Coordinates of C-alpha atoms and ligand atoms in Angstrom, one line a residue:
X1 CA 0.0 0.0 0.0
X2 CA 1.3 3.5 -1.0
X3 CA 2.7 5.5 1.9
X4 CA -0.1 8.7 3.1
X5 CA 0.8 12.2 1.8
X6 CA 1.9 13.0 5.4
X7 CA 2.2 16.9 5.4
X8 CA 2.7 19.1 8.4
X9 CA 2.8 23.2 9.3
X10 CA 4.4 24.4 11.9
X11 CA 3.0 24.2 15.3
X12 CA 1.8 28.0 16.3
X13 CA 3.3 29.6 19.1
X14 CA 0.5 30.5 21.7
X15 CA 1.7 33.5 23.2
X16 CA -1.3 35.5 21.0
X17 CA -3.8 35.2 18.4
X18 CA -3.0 34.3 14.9
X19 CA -2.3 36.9 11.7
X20 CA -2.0 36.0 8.8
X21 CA 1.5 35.2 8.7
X22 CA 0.2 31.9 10.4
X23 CA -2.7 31.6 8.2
X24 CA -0.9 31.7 5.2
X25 CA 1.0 28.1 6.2
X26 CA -2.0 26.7 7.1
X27 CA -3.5 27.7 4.0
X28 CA -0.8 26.5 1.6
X29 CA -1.0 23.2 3.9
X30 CA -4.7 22.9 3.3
X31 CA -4.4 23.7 -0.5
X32 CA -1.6 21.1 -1.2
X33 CA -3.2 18.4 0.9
X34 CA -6.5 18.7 -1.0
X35 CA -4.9 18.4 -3.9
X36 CA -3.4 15.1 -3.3
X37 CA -6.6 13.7 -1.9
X38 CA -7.7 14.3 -5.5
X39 CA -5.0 12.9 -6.8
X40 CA -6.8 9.9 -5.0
X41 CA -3.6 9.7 -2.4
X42 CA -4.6 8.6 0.9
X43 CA -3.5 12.1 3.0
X44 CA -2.7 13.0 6.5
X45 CA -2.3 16.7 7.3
X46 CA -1.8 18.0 10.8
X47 CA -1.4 21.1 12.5
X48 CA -1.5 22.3 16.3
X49 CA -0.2 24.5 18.7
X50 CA 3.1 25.1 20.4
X51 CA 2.4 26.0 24.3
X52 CA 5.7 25.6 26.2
X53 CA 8.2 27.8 26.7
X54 CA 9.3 31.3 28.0
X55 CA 7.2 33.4 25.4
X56 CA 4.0 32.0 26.5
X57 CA 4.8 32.0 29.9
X58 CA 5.4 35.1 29.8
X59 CA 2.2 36.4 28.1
X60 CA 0.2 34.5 30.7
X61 CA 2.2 36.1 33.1
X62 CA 1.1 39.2 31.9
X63 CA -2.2 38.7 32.0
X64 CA -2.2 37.3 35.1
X65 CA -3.2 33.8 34.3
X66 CA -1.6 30.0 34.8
X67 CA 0.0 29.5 31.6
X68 CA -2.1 26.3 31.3
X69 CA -5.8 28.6 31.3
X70 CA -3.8 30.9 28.9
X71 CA -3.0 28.4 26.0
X72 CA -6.5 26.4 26.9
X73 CA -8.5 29.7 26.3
X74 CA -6.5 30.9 23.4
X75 CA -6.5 27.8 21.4
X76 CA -10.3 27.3 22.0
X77 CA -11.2 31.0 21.4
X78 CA -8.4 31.8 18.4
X79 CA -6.3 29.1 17.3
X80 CA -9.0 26.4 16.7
X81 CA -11.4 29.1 15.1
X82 CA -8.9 29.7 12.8
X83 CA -9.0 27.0 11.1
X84 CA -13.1 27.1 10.4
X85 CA -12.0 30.4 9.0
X86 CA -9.7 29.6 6.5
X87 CA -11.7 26.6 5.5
X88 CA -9.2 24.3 6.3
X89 CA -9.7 20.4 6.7
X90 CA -6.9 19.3 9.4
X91 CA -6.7 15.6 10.1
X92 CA -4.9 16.3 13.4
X93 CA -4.4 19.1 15.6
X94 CA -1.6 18.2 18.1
X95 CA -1.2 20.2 21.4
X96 CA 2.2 20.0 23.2
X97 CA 0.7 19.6 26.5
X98 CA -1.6 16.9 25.5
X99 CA -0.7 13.4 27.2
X100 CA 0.3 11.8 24.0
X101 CA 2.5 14.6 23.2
X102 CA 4.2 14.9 26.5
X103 CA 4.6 11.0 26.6
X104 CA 6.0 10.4 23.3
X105 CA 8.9 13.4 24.5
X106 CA 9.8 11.7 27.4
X107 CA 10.3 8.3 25.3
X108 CA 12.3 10.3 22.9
X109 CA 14.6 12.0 25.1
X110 CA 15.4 8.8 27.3
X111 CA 16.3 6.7 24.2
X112 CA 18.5 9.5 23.3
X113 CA 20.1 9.5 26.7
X114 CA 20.4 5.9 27.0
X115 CA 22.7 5.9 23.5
X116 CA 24.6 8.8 24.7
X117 CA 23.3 11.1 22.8
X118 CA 23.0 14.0 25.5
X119 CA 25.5 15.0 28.3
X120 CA 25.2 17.6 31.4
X121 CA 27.2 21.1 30.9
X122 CA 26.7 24.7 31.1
X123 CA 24.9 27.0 28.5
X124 CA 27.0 30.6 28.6
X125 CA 25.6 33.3 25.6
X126 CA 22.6 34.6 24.1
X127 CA 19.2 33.6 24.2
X128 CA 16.0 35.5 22.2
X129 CA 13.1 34.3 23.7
X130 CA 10.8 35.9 20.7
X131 CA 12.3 33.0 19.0
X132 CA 13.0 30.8 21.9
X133 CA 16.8 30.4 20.4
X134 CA 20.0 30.0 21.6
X135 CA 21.7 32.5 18.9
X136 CA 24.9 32.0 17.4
X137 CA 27.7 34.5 17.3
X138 CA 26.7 35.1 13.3
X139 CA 23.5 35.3 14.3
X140 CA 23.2 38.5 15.8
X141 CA 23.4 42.1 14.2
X142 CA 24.1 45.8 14.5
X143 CA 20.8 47.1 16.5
X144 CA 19.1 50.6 15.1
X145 CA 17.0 53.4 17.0
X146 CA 16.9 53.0 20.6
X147 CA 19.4 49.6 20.2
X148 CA 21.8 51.4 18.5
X149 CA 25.5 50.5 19.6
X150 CA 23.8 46.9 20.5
X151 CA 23.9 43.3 19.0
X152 CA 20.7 42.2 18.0
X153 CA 18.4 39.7 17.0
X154 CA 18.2 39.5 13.1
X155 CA 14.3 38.6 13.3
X156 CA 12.8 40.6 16.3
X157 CA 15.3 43.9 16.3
X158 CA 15.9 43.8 20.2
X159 CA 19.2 42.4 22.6
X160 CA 18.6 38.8 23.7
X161 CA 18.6 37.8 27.2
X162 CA 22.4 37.0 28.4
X163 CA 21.6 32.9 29.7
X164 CA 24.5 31.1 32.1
X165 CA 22.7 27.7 33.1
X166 CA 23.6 24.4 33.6
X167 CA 21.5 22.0 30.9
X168 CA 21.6 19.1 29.0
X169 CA 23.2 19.0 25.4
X170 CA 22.3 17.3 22.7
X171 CA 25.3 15.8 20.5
X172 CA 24.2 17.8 17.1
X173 CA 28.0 18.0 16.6
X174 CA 28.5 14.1 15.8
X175 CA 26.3 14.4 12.8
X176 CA 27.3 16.9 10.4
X177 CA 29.0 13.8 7.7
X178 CA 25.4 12.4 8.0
X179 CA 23.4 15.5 7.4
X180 CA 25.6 16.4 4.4
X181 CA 25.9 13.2 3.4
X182 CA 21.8 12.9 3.1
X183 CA 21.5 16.4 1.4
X184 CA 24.1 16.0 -1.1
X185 CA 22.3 12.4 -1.6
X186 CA 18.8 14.1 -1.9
X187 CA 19.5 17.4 -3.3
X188 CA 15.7 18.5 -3.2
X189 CA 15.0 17.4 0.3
X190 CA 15.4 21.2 1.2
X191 CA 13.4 23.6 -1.2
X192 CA 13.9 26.4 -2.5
X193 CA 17.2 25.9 -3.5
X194 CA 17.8 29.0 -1.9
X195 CA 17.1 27.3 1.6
X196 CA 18.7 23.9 0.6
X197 CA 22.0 25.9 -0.1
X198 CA 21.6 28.2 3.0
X199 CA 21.2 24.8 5.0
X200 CA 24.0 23.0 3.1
X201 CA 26.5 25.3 4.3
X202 CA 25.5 26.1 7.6
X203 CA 26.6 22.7 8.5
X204 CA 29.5 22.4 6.6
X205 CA 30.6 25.5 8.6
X206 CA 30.8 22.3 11.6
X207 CA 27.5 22.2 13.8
X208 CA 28.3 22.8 17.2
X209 CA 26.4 21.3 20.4
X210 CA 23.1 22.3 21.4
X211 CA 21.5 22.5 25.1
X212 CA 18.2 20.5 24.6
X213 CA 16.8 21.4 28.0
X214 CA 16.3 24.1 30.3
X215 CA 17.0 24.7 34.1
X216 CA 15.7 28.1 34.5
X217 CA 12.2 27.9 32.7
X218 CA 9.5 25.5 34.8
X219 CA 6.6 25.7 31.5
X220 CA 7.9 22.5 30.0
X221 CA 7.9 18.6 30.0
X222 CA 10.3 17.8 32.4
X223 CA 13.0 15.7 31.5
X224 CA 12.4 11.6 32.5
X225 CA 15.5 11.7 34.2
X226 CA 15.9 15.0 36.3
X227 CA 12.3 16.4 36.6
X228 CA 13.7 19.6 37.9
X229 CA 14.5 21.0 34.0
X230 CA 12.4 20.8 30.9
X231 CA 13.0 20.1 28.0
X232 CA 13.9 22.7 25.7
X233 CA 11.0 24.4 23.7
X234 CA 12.4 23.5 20.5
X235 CA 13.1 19.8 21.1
X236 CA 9.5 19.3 22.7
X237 CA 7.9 20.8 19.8
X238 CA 9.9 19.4 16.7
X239 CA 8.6 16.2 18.2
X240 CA 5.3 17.0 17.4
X241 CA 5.4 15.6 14.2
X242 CA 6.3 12.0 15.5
X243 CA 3.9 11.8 18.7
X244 CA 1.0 13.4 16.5
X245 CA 1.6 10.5 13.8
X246 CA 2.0 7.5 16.7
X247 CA 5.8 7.7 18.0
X248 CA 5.8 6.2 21.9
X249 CA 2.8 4.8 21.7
X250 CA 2.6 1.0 22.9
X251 CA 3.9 -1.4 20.6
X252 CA 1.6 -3.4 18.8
X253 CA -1.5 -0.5 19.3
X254 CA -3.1 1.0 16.6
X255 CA -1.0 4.3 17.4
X256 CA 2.3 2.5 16.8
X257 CA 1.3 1.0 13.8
X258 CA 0.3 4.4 12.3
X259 CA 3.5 5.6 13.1
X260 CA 5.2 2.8 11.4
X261 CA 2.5 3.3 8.4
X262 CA 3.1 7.0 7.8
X263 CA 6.5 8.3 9.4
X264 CA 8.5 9.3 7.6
X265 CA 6.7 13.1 6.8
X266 CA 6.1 13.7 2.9
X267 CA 6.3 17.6 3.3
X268 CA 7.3 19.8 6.5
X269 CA 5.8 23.3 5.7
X270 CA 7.8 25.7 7.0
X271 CA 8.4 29.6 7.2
X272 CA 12.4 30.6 6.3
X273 CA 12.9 31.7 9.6
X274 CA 12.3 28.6 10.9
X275 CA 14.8 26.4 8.6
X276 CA 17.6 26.0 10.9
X277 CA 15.3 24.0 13.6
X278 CA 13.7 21.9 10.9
X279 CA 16.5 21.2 8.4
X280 CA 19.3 20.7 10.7
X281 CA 18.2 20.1 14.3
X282 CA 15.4 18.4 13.5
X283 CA 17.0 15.2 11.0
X284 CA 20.0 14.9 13.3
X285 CA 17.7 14.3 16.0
X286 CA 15.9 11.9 14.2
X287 CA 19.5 10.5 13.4
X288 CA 19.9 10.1 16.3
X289 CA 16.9 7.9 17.2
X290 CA 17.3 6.2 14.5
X291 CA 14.1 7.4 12.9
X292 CA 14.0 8.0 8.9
X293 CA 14.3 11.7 7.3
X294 CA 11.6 13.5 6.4
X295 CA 11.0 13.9 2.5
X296 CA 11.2 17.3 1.9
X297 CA 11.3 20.5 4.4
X298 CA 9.9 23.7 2.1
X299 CA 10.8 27.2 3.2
X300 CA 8.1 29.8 2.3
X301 CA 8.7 33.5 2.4
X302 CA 7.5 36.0 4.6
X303 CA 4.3 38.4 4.6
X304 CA 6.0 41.4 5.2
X305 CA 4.7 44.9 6.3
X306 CA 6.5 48.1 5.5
X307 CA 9.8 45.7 4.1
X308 CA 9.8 43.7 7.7
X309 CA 8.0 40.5 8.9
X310 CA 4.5 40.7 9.7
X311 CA 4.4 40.4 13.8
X312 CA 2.3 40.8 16.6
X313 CA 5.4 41.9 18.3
X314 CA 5.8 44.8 16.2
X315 CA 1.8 45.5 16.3
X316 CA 2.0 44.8 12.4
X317 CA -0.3 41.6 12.2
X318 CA -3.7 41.6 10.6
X319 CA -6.3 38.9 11.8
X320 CA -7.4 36.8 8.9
X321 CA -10.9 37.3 9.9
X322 CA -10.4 41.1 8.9
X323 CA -9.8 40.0 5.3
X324 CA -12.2 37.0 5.1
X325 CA -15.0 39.3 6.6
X326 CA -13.9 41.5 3.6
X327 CA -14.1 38.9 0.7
X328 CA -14.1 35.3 2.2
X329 CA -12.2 32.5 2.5
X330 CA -11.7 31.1 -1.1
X331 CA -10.6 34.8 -1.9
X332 CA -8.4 34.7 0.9
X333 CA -7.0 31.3 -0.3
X334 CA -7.0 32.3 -3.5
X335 CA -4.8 35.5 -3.3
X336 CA -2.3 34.7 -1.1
X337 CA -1.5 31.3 -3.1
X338 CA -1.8 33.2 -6.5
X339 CA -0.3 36.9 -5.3
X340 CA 2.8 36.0 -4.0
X341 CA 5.3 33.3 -5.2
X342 CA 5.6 30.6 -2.4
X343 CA 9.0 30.4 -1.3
X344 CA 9.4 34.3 -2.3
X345 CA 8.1 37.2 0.8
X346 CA 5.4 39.4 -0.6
X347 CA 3.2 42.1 0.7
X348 CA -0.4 42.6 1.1
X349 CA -2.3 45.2 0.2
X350 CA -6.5 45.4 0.0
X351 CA -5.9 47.4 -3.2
X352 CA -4.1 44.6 -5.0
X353 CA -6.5 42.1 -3.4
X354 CA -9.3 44.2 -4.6
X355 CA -7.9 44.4 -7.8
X356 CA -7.1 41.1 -8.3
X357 CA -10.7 39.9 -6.9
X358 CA -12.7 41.9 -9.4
X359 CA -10.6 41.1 -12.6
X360 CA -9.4 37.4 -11.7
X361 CA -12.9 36.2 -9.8
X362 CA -15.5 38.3 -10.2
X363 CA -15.0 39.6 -13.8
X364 CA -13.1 36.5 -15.0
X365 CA -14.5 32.9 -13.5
X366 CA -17.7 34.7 -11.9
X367 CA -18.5 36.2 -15.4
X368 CA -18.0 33.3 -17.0
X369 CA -19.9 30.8 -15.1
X370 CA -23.2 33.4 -14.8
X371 CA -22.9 33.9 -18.5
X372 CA -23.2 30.1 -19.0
X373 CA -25.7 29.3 -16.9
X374 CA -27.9 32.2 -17.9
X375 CA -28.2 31.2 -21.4
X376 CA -28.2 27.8 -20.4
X377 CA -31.6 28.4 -18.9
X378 CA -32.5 30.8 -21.3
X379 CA -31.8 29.4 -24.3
X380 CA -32.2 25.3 -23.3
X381 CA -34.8 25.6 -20.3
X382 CA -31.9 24.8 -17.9
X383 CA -30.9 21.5 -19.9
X384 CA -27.1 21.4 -21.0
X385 CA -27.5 21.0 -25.3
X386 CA -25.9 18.5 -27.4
X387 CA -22.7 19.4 -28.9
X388 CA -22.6 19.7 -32.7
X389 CA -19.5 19.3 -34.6
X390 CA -16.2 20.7 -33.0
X391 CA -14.9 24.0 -35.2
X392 CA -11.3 25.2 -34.8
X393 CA -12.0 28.0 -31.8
X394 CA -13.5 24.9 -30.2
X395 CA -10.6 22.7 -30.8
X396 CA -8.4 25.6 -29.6
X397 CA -10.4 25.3 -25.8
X398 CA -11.0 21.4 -26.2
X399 CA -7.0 20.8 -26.6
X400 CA -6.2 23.7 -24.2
X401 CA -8.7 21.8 -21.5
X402 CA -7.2 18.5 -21.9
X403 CA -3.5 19.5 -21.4
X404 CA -4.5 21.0 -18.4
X405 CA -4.9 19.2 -15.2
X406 CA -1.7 17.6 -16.1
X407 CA 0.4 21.1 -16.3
X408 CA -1.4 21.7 -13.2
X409 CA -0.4 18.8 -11.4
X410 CA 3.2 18.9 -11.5
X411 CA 3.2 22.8 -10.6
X412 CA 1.2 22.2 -7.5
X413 CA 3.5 19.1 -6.7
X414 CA 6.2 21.0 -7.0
X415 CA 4.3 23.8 -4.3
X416 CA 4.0 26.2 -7.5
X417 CA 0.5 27.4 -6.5
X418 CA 0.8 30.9 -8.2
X419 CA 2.1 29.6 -11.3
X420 CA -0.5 25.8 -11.3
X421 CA -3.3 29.2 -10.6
X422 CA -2.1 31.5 -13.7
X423 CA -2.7 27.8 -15.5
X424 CA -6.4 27.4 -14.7
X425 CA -6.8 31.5 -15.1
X426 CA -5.5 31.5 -18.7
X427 CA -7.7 28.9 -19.7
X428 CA -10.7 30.5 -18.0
X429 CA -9.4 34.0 -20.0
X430 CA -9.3 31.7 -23.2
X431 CA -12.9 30.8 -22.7
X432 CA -14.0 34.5 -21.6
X433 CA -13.0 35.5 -25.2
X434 CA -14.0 32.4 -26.8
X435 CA -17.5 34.0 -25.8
X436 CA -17.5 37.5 -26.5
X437 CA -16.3 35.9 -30.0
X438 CA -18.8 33.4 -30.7
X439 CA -21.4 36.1 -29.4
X440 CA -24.2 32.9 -28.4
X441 CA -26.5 35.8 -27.6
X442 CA -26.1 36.8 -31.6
X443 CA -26.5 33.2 -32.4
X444 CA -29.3 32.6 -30.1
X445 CA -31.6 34.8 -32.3
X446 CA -31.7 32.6 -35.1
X447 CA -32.8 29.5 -35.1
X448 CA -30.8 28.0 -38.0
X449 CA -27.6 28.3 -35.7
X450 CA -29.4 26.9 -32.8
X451 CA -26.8 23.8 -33.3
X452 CA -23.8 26.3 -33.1
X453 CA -25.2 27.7 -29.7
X454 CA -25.7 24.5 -28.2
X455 CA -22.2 23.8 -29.0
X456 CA -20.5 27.2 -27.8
X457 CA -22.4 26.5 -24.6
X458 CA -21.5 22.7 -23.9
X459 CA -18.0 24.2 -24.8
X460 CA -18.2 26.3 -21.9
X461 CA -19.7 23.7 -19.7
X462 CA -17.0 21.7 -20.1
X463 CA -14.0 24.5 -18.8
X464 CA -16.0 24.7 -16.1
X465 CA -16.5 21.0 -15.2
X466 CA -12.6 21.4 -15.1
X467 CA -12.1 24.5 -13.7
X468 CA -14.1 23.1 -10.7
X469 CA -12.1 20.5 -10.0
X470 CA -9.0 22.3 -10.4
X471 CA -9.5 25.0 -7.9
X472 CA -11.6 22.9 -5.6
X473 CA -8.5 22.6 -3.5
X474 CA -7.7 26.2 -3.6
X475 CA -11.3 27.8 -3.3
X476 CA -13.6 24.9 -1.9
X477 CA -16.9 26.4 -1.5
X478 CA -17.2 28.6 -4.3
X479 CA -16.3 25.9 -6.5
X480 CA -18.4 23.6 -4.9
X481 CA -21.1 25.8 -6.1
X482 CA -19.9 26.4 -9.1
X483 CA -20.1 22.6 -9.2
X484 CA -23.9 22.2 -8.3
X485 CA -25.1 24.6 -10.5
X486 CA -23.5 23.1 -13.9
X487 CA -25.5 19.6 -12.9
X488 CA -21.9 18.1 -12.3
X489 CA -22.9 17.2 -8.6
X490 CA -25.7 14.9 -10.0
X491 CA -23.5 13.2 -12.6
X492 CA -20.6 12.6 -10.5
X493 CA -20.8 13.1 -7.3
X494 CA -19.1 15.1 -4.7
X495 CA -16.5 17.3 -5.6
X496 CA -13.7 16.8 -3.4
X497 CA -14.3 12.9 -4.7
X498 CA -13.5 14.0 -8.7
X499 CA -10.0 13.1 -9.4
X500 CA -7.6 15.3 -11.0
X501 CA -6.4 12.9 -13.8
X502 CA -9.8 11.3 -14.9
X503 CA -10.9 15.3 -15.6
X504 CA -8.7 15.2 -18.4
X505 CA -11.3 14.1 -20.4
X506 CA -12.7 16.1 -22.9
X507 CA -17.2 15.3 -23.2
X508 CA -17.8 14.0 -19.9
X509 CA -21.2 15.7 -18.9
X510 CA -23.9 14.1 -20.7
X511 CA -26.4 16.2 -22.9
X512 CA -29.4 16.8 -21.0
X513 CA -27.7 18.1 -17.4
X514 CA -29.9 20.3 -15.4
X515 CA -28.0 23.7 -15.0
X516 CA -29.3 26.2 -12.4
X517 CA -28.1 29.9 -12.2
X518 CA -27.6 30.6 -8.6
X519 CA -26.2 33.2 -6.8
X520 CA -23.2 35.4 -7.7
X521 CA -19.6 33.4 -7.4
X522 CA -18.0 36.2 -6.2
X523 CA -19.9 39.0 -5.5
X524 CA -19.2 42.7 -5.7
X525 CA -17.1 43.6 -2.6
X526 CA -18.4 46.2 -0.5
X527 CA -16.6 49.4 -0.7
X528 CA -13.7 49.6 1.8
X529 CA -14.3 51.7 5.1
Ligands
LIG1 N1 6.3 27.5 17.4 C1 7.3 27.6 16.4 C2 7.2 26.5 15.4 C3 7.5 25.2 15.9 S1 7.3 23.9 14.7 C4 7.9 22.6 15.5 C5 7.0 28.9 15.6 N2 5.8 29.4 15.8 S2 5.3 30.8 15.2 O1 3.9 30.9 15.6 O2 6.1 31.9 15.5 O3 5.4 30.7 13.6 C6 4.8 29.6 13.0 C7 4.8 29.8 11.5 O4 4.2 31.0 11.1 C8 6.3 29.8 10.9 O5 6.3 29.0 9.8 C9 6.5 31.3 10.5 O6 7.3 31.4 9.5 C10 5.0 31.6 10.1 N3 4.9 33.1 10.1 C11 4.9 33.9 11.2 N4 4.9 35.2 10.7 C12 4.9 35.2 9.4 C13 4.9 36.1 8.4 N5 4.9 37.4 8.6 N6 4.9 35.7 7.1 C14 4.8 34.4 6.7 N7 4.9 33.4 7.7 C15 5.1 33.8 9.0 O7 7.9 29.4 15.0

């Protein structure tokens, strides 16, 4: 049996609500996972929530609550909403302080003590707790404004705390020959190739040891074998993606055998800042336990704000809710997969989301589907027509249609979402001018080229069969609408069900389809306050 599509995003810091930095993972996540359930792959996508640590201590602190109400009220009131949100259909969510989290930890960590793979000594230098690192002297940079004269953290701008503690290390040192051995092996296990060449040679620079617990921070799992320390934040919540699949369960229970099933991960979504942990610590860890590699860790860019990352910290996020309130979710989807190259940062603006809405959705697919199933109704009584013979415009579409889903495939397997997008929005542009060419309404009034209308229109019915199924991952409910009201629902079945491949096929809904007009795809956005 085929291994799952096993794809993860990063678990999400709880220290506040999300933006849409966070969204846009989960959202790529959810588009690529779709996909491969239509590409009739058995998938398993998790997500969850990071909740140990100094940073969300400290913002429970702050608002004077245990850190355990804090991260148990925000993930029921923010992080799990979210998701309903953004549309997004999780398998898992995995908590760090659930039981089968903490568990699985503790089996990891002893396994790696009992080998030798960790030893007692004491942490001297830097520490940023915005991202719960131990920094490296390259690490750090020349501060600005009021940390000017400084060192400071590349990412978050301010000094890090100055740490002397005695911890545990981990050993990363004793695998730098195996990591570059496996990446010069697998050269795309690291994408872009930007990030595989920033990873490549941050170890051969030699990987030094890391502490992988903590003695001054009590929010943690605490280590089997000295329960006053915890283990580090990091190396609790890398481990996510084993415990959430099965790792430390009971041998021989359903758990473990999942494990066994679906390690190793098919896709680690990750944000660039966030590559070190994942493409370095992260495998030699796994080295370490003897666990396989994952397939493939992708760095996406950054949403930034005024040329710097999007943050709460810097008061720059915005809530996804403000956007999806604005033109909902498969818009959101939809523009932040097509807008911004993934693995480049981009920017957001609501005048190129506007913009792109009304020509890309409203003008371009809404059009066209409203059009269609207007004269459709009109023209047939709501009956898709017989097609007569196929002229060269129609060829142009028919051929254009068939090559598609294939060209669309490989750029969404290779996490190409704008460009698999500008595929399906070219063809639907092809057909917009198809129409205002073949002019049905023209043909419609004369009854000796009723034959040519019915065939313009079952032209037309036929993008959008496709179309359907290839930006159901992307926009689910406006396509499953879209879906209904061409009579594919009836023929076929479900949408999420329709396979990528079989849609290749050029004639599949039968003459004699009811089609419905129903409401607007994408309707007019309200103006902007
Ligand atoms: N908790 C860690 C991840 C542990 S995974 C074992 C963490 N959490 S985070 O909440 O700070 O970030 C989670 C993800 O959101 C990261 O992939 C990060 O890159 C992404 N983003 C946060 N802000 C972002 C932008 N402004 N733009 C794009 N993605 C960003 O790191």
């Amino acid at each position: 049996m085929a291994k799952p599509f096993f794809l993860s995003t990063p678990i999400y810091y709880v220290n506040d609500a999300p933006h849409i930095g966070h969204a846009y993972t989960t959202t790529a996540g959810d588009v690529l996972t779709r996909w491969h359930r239509q590409r009739g792959e058995e998938v398993w996508f998790l997500t969850g929530t990071d909740e140990h640590g100094t940073k969300v201590q400290r913002a429970a602190q702050e608002h004077g609550v245990s850190p355990k109400k804090w991260v148990d009220d925000l993930v029921a009131n923010a992080w799990l909403p979210v998701l309903e949100t953004l549309d997004a259909a999780n398998d898992d969510f995995i908590r760090t302080t659930e039981e089968r989290h903490v568990h699985g930890v503790q089996v990891f960590w002893q396994r790696l003590k009992d080998s030798g793979a960790v030893y007692q000594d004491t942490y001297v230098g830097p520490y940023c707790v915005g991202c719960e690192e131990f920094k490296l002297p390259g690490d750090l940079i020349e501060g600005s404004g009021e940390f000017e004269g400084q060192m400071v953290c590349a990412i978050h701008g301010k000094p890090c705390e100055m740490l002397e503690e005695s911890n545990w290390f981990f050993r990363l040192s004793a695998y730098s020959d195996a990591l570059l051995k496996h990446y010069r092996d697998n050269p795309n296990a690291v994408r872009p190739t930007s990030a595989y060449n920033e990873v490549v040679s941050f170890i051969e620079q030699g990987l030094t040891d890391i502490s992988m617990s903590r003695s001054a921070v009590d929010w943690g799992i605490p280590l089997p074998w000295q329960s006053e320390q915890v283990v580090y934040v990091w190396f609790d919540a890398l481990l996510n993606y084993v415990t959430a699949a099965g790792f430390g369960a009971e041998p021989g229970s359903p758990e473990a055998e999942r494990f066994n099933r679906i390690w190793p991960a098919s896709v680690h979504l990750v944000g660039k800042d966030i590559l070190r942990f994942h493409a370095v610590y992260w495998p030699a860890m796994l080295l370490a336990a003897g666990l396989k590699l994952p397939d493939l860790v992708f760095a996406h860019g950054w949403l930034l704000v005024g040329g710097e990352k999007m943050s709460k910290s810097k008061l720059t996020g915005i809530a996804p809710s403000a956007i999806i309130d604005y033109c909902g979710s498969d818009a959101f989807r939809y523009y932040f997969m097509s807008a911004i190259r993934f693995g480049s940062d981009g920017s957001f603006s609501w005048e190129d989301l506007t913009a792109r809405y009304t020509a890309e959705l409203a003008n371009g697919l809404g059009n066209l589907a409203s059009r269609l199933t207007a004269m459709v109704e009109r023209y047939f009584d709501g009956k898709l027509p017989q097609a007569g013979e196929l002229t060269v415009p129609d060829l142009a579409i028919r051929d254009a249609l068939v090559q598609l889903p294939k060209t669309v495939d490989e750029k969404m397997c290779e996490l190409d979402f704008a460009g698999a997008i500008a595929q399906v929005r070219s063809l639907i542009e092809l057909t917009n001018g198809y129409v205002t060419e073949q002019e049905p309404w023209v043909l419609a009034k004369d009854p000796n080229k009723s034959e040519r209308l019915a065939t313009v229109l079952y032209v037309v019915a036929e993008v959008l069969r496709v179309v359907a199924v290839l930006y159901h991952p992307v926009m689910p409910k406006s396509t499953r609408k879209l879906w209904e009201s061409i009579g594919a629902e009836g023929v076929f079945g479900p949408l999420a069900d329709q396979r990528v491949d079989a849609s290749a096929s050029w004639g599949l809904l039968p003459a004699g389809t009811s089609v419905v007009k129903t409401e607007a795809l994408f309707p007019r956005l309200a103006e902007e306050e």
